[in-house]
Coordinates of C-alpha atoms in Angstrom, one line a residue:
M1 CA 87.9 72.8 149.3
Q2 CA 89.3 75.9 147.9
L3 CA 89.2 77.9 151.3
V4 CA 91.3 74.9 152.9
K5 CA 93.8 75.4 149.7
L6 CA 94.1 79.2 150.4
L7 CA 94.6 78.8 154.2
V8 CA 97.5 76.2 153.4
L9 CA 99.1 78.6 151.0
I10 CA 99.1 81.5 153.3
F11 CA 100.3 79.3 156.0
F12 CA 103.4 78.4 154.0
S13 CA 103.7 81.9 152.5
I14 CA 104.3 83.6 156.3
S15 CA 106.0 80.6 157.8
P16 CA 109.8 81.5 158.4
T17 CA 110.9 77.9 158.1
C18 CA 108.9 77.2 154.7
L19 CA 111.0 75.4 151.9
F20 CA 109.9 76.0 148.4
A21 CA 110.6 74.9 145.3
A22 CA 111.8 77.7 142.9
D23 CA 113.3 77.9 139.2
L24 CA 115.6 80.6 138.0
L25 CA 112.7 83.1 137.2
E26 CA 111.2 82.7 140.9
I27 CA 114.8 83.3 142.2
Y28 CA 115.3 86.3 140.3
C29 CA 112.0 87.7 141.5
Q30 CA 112.9 87.3 145.3
A31 CA 116.1 88.9 144.6
Q32 CA 114.9 91.7 143.1
T33 CA 112.4 92.3 146.3
N34 CA 114.7 91.1 149.1
D35 CA 118.3 91.7 147.8
P36 CA 119.8 94.7 150.2
T37 CA 122.6 95.6 147.7
I38 CA 120.1 96.3 145.0
Q39 CA 117.7 98.2 147.3
A40 CA 120.8 100.4 148.6
A41 CA 121.6 101.2 144.8
R42 CA 118.0 102.3 144.3
E43 CA 118.1 104.6 147.2
A44 CA 121.4 106.1 146.2
Q45 CA 120.0 106.8 142.8
L46 CA 117.0 108.5 144.3
A47 CA 119.3 110.5 146.6
T48 CA 121.5 111.7 144.0
Q49 CA 118.5 112.8 141.9
E50 CA 117.5 115.3 144.7
Q51 CA 120.5 117.3 143.5
L52 CA 118.8 118.5 140.2
P53 CA 115.8 120.1 142.3
Q54 CA 118.4 121.5 144.7
A55 CA 120.2 123.2 141.9
R56 CA 117.1 124.8 140.3
A57 CA 116.1 125.9 143.7
Q58 CA 119.2 128.4 143.6
F59 CA 117.6 130.5 140.8
L60 CA 114.2 131.0 142.9
P61 CA 113.6 133.8 145.1
V62 CA 114.3 133.5 148.7
I63 CA 111.5 135.0 151.0
A64 CA 111.8 135.4 154.9
A65 CA 109.5 136.5 157.4
T66 CA 110.5 138.1 160.7
A67 CA 108.4 138.8 163.7
S68 CA 109.4 140.3 167.2
N69 CA 107.6 141.4 170.5
I70 CA 109.6 143.8 173.0
A71 CA 108.3 144.6 176.4
Y72 CA 108.9 148.0 177.9
H73 CA 108.8 148.8 181.4
Q74 CA 109.4 152.5 183.3
S75 CA 109.6 152.8 186.7
A76 CA 108.9 156.1 188.6
G77 CA 112.0 157.8 189.6
V78 CA 113.7 160.6 191.7
V79 CA 115.8 163.7 190.0
N80 CA 118.2 165.6 192.5
S81 CA 120.3 168.8 191.7
S82 CA 122.5 170.9 194.0
N83 CA 125.0 173.9 193.9
S84 CA 127.7 175.4 195.9
A85 CA 125.8 178.3 197.0
T86 CA 122.5 177.0 197.9
T87 CA 121.2 173.4 198.4
S88 CA 117.9 172.6 197.0
T89 CA 116.1 169.4 196.3
T90 CA 113.8 168.6 193.5
S91 CA 111.5 165.6 193.6
S92 CA 109.7 164.5 190.7
N93 CA 107.7 161.5 191.6
N94 CA 105.6 159.5 189.1
T95 CA 102.3 158.0 190.6
S96 CA 102.5 155.0 188.5
D97 CA 105.1 152.7 186.2
I98 CA 104.7 152.6 182.6
S99 CA 104.7 149.4 180.6
Y100 CA 104.0 148.6 176.7
N101 CA 104.9 146.4 174.1
Q102 CA 105.9 146.9 170.7
S103 CA 105.8 144.2 167.9
I104 CA 107.8 144.7 164.5
Y105 CA 107.1 142.5 161.7
G106 CA 109.2 142.2 158.7
L107 CA 109.4 140.3 155.1
T108 CA 112.4 140.2 153.0
L109 CA 112.7 138.9 149.4
T110 CA 116.1 138.1 147.8
Q111 CA 116.2 137.2 143.9
P112 CA 119.5 135.7 142.3
I113 CA 119.8 137.6 139.0
F114 CA 123.5 136.6 138.1
Y115 CA 125.3 133.6 139.8
Y116 CA 127.3 132.0 137.2
Q117 CA 128.4 129.2 139.7
Q118 CA 124.5 128.1 139.9
W119 CA 124.4 127.6 136.1
I120 CA 127.5 125.5 136.1
Q121 CA 126.2 123.7 139.6
L122 CA 123.0 122.9 137.4
S123 CA 125.2 121.2 134.7
T124 CA 126.8 119.4 137.2
A125 CA 123.6 118.3 138.9
G126 CA 122.7 116.9 135.6
A127 CA 125.6 115.0 134.9
Q128 CA 125.6 113.4 138.6
V129 CA 121.9 112.3 138.1
K130 CA 122.9 110.7 134.7
Q131 CA 125.5 109.0 136.5
A132 CA 123.3 107.9 139.2
N133 CA 121.0 106.4 136.5
A134 CA 123.6 104.5 134.8
T135 CA 125.1 103.4 138.1
Y136 CA 121.6 102.0 139.2
A137 CA 121.4 100.2 135.7
A138 CA 124.4 98.6 136.2
A139 CA 123.5 97.4 139.7
E140 CA 120.3 95.9 138.1
Q141 CA 122.7 93.9 135.6
D142 CA 124.7 93.0 138.6
L143 CA 121.9 91.4 140.5
I144 CA 120.9 89.4 137.2
V145 CA 124.6 88.2 137.4
R146 CA 124.6 87.5 140.7
T147 CA 121.4 85.5 140.8
V148 CA 122.4 83.4 137.9
Q149 CA 125.9 82.5 139.3
G150 CA 124.4 82.0 142.6
Y151 CA 121.6 79.7 141.2
F152 CA 124.1 77.7 138.6
N153 CA 126.8 77.4 141.4
V154 CA 124.0 75.6 143.8
L155 CA 123.5 73.4 140.5
K156 CA 127.2 72.7 140.3
A157 CA 127.3 71.6 144.1
Y158 CA 124.3 69.5 143.3
D159 CA 125.7 67.6 140.4
T160 CA 129.3 67.5 142.2
L161 CA 127.4 65.8 145.2
K162 CA 125.5 63.4 143.0
F163 CA 128.5 62.2 140.9
S164 CA 130.6 61.9 144.3
K165 CA 127.5 59.5 145.6
A166 CA 127.6 57.7 142.5
N167 CA 131.2 57.3 142.6
R168 CA 130.9 56.4 146.2
K169 CA 128.4 53.6 145.7
Q170 CA 130.3 52.1 142.5
L171 CA 133.6 52.1 144.7
A172 CA 131.6 50.2 147.5
K173 CA 130.8 47.2 144.9
I174 CA 134.4 47.4 143.6
L175 CA 135.3 46.9 147.4
D176 CA 132.9 43.9 147.9
Q177 CA 134.1 42.4 144.7
T178 CA 137.9 42.7 145.9
Q179 CA 136.8 41.3 149.5
L180 CA 135.2 38.2 147.8
K181 CA 138.1 37.4 145.5
F182 CA 140.6 37.9 148.4
K183 CA 138.6 35.3 150.2
V184 CA 138.9 32.8 147.7
G185 CA 142.4 33.7 146.8
L186 CA 142.1 35.4 143.5
I187 CA 143.8 38.6 144.5
A188 CA 146.4 39.9 147.1
I189 CA 145.3 41.8 150.3
T190 CA 147.1 44.7 148.7
D191 CA 144.1 45.1 146.2
V192 CA 141.7 45.1 149.1
Q193 CA 143.5 47.8 150.7
L194 CA 143.6 49.9 147.7
A195 CA 140.0 49.6 147.0
K196 CA 139.3 50.5 150.7
A197 CA 141.2 53.5 150.5
Q198 CA 139.7 54.6 147.5
Y199 CA 136.4 54.2 148.9
D200 CA 137.3 55.8 152.1
S201 CA 138.4 59.0 149.9
A202 CA 135.2 58.7 147.9
L203 CA 133.2 58.9 151.2
A204 CA 135.4 62.1 152.4
D205 CA 134.6 63.7 149.2
E206 CA 130.9 63.2 149.4
I207 CA 131.0 64.7 152.9
S208 CA 132.8 67.6 152.0
N209 CA 130.4 68.1 148.7
E210 CA 127.4 68.0 151.0
N211 CA 129.0 70.9 153.1
A212 CA 129.7 72.7 149.8
L213 CA 126.2 72.4 148.5
A214 CA 124.8 73.6 151.8
N215 CA 127.2 77.0 151.7
Q216 CA 126.1 77.5 148.0
K217 CA 122.4 77.7 149.1
E218 CA 123.4 80.1 151.9
L219 CA 125.2 82.3 149.5
L220 CA 122.2 82.4 147.2
R221 CA 119.9 82.9 150.4
E222 CA 122.0 86.2 150.9
I223 CA 120.5 87.5 147.6
T224 CA 117.0 86.2 148.0
G225 CA 116.6 86.5 151.5
Q226 CA 114.5 83.0 151.3
P227 CA 115.4 79.3 151.8
T228 CA 115.4 77.2 148.7
E229 CA 115.8 73.2 148.9
I230 CA 114.2 72.2 145.2
F231 CA 115.9 73.4 142.0
A232 CA 115.1 73.0 138.4
F233 CA 117.9 71.9 136.2
V234 CA 119.3 72.3 132.9
R235 CA 117.4 70.2 130.2
E236 CA 119.5 67.4 128.7
D237 CA 118.9 68.3 125.2
L238 CA 119.9 71.9 125.5
T239 CA 121.4 73.3 122.2
L240 CA 124.3 75.6 122.8
K241 CA 124.8 78.3 120.5
P242 CA 127.6 80.6 119.8
P243 CA 127.1 84.3 120.5
E244 CA 125.4 86.4 117.9
P245 CA 126.7 88.2 116.1
T246 CA 129.9 86.0 115.7
N247 CA 132.3 88.8 115.3
P248 CA 133.8 89.6 118.7
E249 CA 134.8 93.1 117.7
K250 CA 131.1 93.9 117.3
W251 CA 130.5 92.9 120.6
V252 CA 133.5 95.2 121.9
M253 CA 131.9 98.1 119.9
T254 CA 128.6 97.3 121.7
A255 CA 130.1 97.5 125.0
V256 CA 131.9 100.4 124.5
D257 CA 128.7 102.3 123.6
Q258 CA 126.1 100.6 126.1
N259 CA 128.2 99.5 129.1
F260 CA 126.5 100.9 131.9
E261 CA 129.7 101.2 134.2
L262 CA 131.6 102.9 131.6
E263 CA 128.6 105.3 130.9
A264 CA 128.6 105.9 134.7
A265 CA 132.1 107.1 134.6
R266 CA 131.7 109.1 131.4
F267 CA 129.2 110.9 133.2
G268 CA 131.2 111.3 136.5
A269 CA 134.1 112.7 134.3
E270 CA 131.7 115.6 132.9
A271 CA 130.5 116.3 136.4
S272 CA 134.0 116.5 137.5
R273 CA 135.0 119.0 134.3
T274 CA 131.9 121.3 135.3
T275 CA 133.4 121.5 138.6
I276 CA 136.4 123.3 137.3
K277 CA 134.2 125.8 136.0
T278 CA 132.1 126.3 139.2
T279 CA 135.5 126.9 141.2
Q280 CA 136.7 129.2 138.5
A281 CA 133.4 131.3 138.9
G282 CA 134.5 132.0 142.5
H283 CA 136.1 135.4 141.0
L284 CA 133.1 136.3 139.1
P285 CA 130.7 139.1 140.5
T286 CA 127.2 138.2 141.6
L287 CA 124.0 140.1 141.3
N288 CA 121.0 140.0 143.5
I289 CA 117.7 142.0 143.8
N290 CA 117.1 142.5 147.6
S291 CA 113.6 143.8 148.9
A292 CA 112.5 144.2 152.5
L293 CA 109.1 145.6 154.2
N294 CA 109.1 146.1 157.8
R295 CA 106.1 147.4 160.0
S296 CA 106.3 148.1 163.8
T297 CA 103.0 148.7 166.1
P298 CA 103.1 152.1 167.8
I299 CA 104.8 153.0 171.3
P300 CA 102.9 155.3 173.7
G301 CA 103.0 159.1 172.1
T302 CA 104.5 158.1 168.7
P303 CA 102.6 156.7 165.5
S304 CA 103.3 153.1 164.0
T305 CA 105.7 152.8 161.2
T306 CA 106.1 151.2 157.8
Y307 CA 108.9 151.2 155.8
S308 CA 110.0 149.2 152.5
N309 CA 113.2 149.0 150.2
I310 CA 114.1 147.6 147.2
G311 CA 117.6 147.4 145.2
L312 CA 120.4 145.9 143.6
Q313 CA 123.4 144.3 145.3
V314 CA 126.4 143.4 143.6
A315 CA 129.2 141.5 145.0
L316 CA 132.8 141.5 143.5
P317 CA 135.4 139.1 145.2
L318 CA 138.7 141.0 145.1
F319 CA 140.9 138.8 147.1
S320 CA 140.4 135.4 148.8
G321 CA 144.1 134.5 149.9
G322 CA 144.6 132.5 146.8
G323 CA 141.9 130.0 147.8
V324 CA 139.9 130.2 144.7
S325 CA 142.9 129.4 142.6
S326 CA 144.0 126.4 144.7
K327 CA 140.5 124.8 144.6
T328 CA 140.5 125.3 140.5
R329 CA 143.8 123.6 140.4
Q330 CA 142.5 120.9 142.7
A331 CA 139.5 120.4 140.6
V332 CA 141.6 120.1 137.4
H333 CA 143.5 117.3 138.9
N334 CA 140.6 115.5 140.1
Y335 CA 139.1 115.8 136.6
E336 CA 142.3 114.3 135.1
Q337 CA 142.0 111.6 137.7
T338 CA 138.5 110.7 136.6
Q339 CA 139.7 110.8 132.8
K340 CA 142.2 108.1 133.6
K341 CA 139.7 106.2 135.6
V342 CA 137.6 106.3 132.5
E343 CA 140.5 105.0 130.1
A344 CA 141.2 102.0 132.6
L345 CA 137.4 101.0 132.5
Y346 CA 137.3 101.6 129.1
R347 CA 140.2 99.0 128.5
K348 CA 139.0 96.5 130.9
T349 CA 135.6 96.9 129.4
E350 CA 137.1 95.8 125.9
S351 CA 139.1 93.1 127.8
N352 CA 136.1 91.6 129.7
T353 CA 134.0 91.6 126.3
R354 CA 136.5 89.6 124.5
Q355 CA 137.0 87.5 127.3
A356 CA 133.4 86.5 127.7
Y357 CA 133.1 86.0 124.0
R358 CA 135.8 83.4 124.0
G359 CA 134.6 82.0 127.3
V360 CA 131.3 81.1 125.6
L361 CA 133.0 79.3 122.5
T362 CA 135.5 77.7 124.8
Q363 CA 132.2 76.3 126.8
I364 CA 130.5 75.1 123.8
S365 CA 133.7 73.2 122.8
Q366 CA 134.1 71.9 126.3
V367 CA 130.8 70.7 126.5
A368 CA 131.4 68.6 123.1
A369 CA 134.5 67.5 124.3
Q370 CA 133.6 66.2 127.7
K371 CA 130.4 64.4 126.2
Q372 CA 132.7 62.2 124.1
V373 CA 134.9 61.9 126.9
I374 CA 132.3 60.3 129.1
I375 CA 131.3 57.9 126.1
S376 CA 135.0 56.9 125.8
S377 CA 135.5 56.6 129.7
D378 CA 132.6 54.6 130.1
S379 CA 133.9 52.1 127.5
A380 CA 137.2 52.3 129.1
L381 CA 135.7 51.4 132.4
K382 CA 133.8 48.5 131.1
A383 CA 136.8 47.1 129.1
T384 CA 139.1 47.3 132.2
E385 CA 136.4 45.7 134.6
A386 CA 136.3 42.9 132.1
S387 CA 139.9 42.7 131.9
F388 CA 140.2 42.7 135.6
N389 CA 137.7 39.8 136.2
V390 CA 139.8 37.6 133.8
G391 CA 143.1 38.7 135.7
T392 CA 144.6 40.7 133.0
R393 CA 144.1 44.4 134.7
T394 CA 144.8 45.3 138.3
I395 CA 142.6 46.8 140.6
V396 CA 144.4 50.2 140.3
D397 CA 143.7 50.1 136.6
V398 CA 139.7 49.9 137.5
L399 CA 139.7 52.4 140.1
L400 CA 141.5 55.1 137.9
A401 CA 138.9 54.3 135.2
Q402 CA 136.0 54.7 137.7
T403 CA 137.5 58.0 138.7
A404 CA 138.0 59.2 135.2
L405 CA 134.3 58.2 134.4
I406 CA 132.8 60.4 137.3
K407 CA 135.3 63.2 136.5
A408 CA 134.3 63.6 132.9
Q409 CA 130.5 63.5 133.8
Q410 CA 131.2 66.2 136.4
N411 CA 133.2 68.2 133.8
Y412 CA 130.5 67.9 131.3
A413 CA 127.8 69.3 133.8
I414 CA 129.9 72.0 134.8
A415 CA 130.8 73.2 131.4
R416 CA 127.2 73.5 130.6
Y417 CA 126.5 75.7 133.7
D418 CA 129.6 77.8 132.8
Y419 CA 128.2 78.2 129.3
I420 CA 125.2 79.7 130.7
I421 CA 127.1 81.9 133.1
Q422 CA 129.7 83.3 130.3
S423 CA 126.5 84.1 128.1
V424 CA 125.2 86.4 130.8
L425 CA 128.7 88.1 131.4
L426 CA 129.0 88.8 127.7
K427 CA 125.6 90.5 127.6
Q428 CA 126.5 92.3 131.0
A429 CA 129.9 93.7 129.3
A430 CA 128.0 94.7 126.1
G431 CA 125.2 96.5 128.5
N432 CA 122.3 94.5 126.7
L433 CA 121.6 92.3 129.7
C434 CA 118.1 92.6 130.7
P435 CA 115.2 90.5 132.7
E436 CA 114.1 88.7 129.7
E437 CA 117.4 87.2 129.7
V438 CA 116.4 85.4 132.9
Q439 CA 113.2 84.5 131.4
H440 CA 115.1 82.9 128.4
I441 CA 117.4 81.0 130.6
N442 CA 114.5 79.9 132.6
S443 CA 113.0 78.1 129.6
W444 CA 116.3 75.6 129.5
L445 CA 115.3 74.6 132.9
V446 CA 113.0 71.5 134.1
D447 CA 111.7 70.4 137.4

């Protein structure tokens, strides 16, 4: 029996068309594994981290080996000589050709002693690695936000479809009632037409909402790479709590210190600042130790040779056509640009944090208000229906009351989902959003 269960589990896990139930935590685990955006961010982080060992490598010696083999061939020849008085011919004939090979081996070593640019480039690489790490941390938080938004957007679409179906069914009952009353002469044909028009509109909304739900599932699938059809929903008894601490400026202070996008921008500005020193160092001298060892095999009639050398090499740039000065000015402008971007992101972070904080409080108030609206709308609908049955209210009043109730129920559900999303956005802005928050939100869900 256990073997059968295992085989069934394996089959559904490898089936490309398998549909599985998932709560938010399961969706997030799938996103961590399959989301191409976070995978690309990880590769970018790893690629940037290689800049640090590359910068360190500039301080280490460079050793190169060379080898060559030269083939020589000397053929026999004839030498002729003559003058005006007498003519003579002297022949010098070699009985055989001469062929031989000569091999040359070499080893060179270059050890940088003073390269100010290399020290600055090491600092630049360190700042770039820190920037990459902060950027990846921001991407991890963005994955949580995208997953939460995608998941609850699906739940919004589910509830919207559910309420539109309920509305359509209720309007169908109202339509049946109006048709019966018209047949016995209690109401005019106009009331039937109004009820029919409202029903047709509700049916069109239901079809549109079915398509919207399918689209939201596809958007979530872009993150997870897996189809999901069964979702867990928010508990009805969920208690909505205001942000802690309750002072928005404390959230802003935390965001200024911990927001990963802002931190990455600051490290980017630091890397840009060190680039100015790197370009300025183009005017400075450089110092190397150069050493070489060469050996050649003997050729006929000569001994083999070995020679070596070691020395200091100093290079002092005298004139580069103004290129170094131009690059320095360019680096200064680039640094000023990054500083302005940091300032803009600083202001945006403050604004986003305050907006998210107010958003959480607003959704708490909205949930409470919409809950009361549902109670009032339900009472109003019942009273309107009773009045319509005795002839004191029109069908238009009934239809409006029915629409108001459905709208209040939908707004109530959406406000609860938006409360969760705003809470996540607030923690993202503050830089303290972590996977444990997904587990916490997941505890609010039920099948």
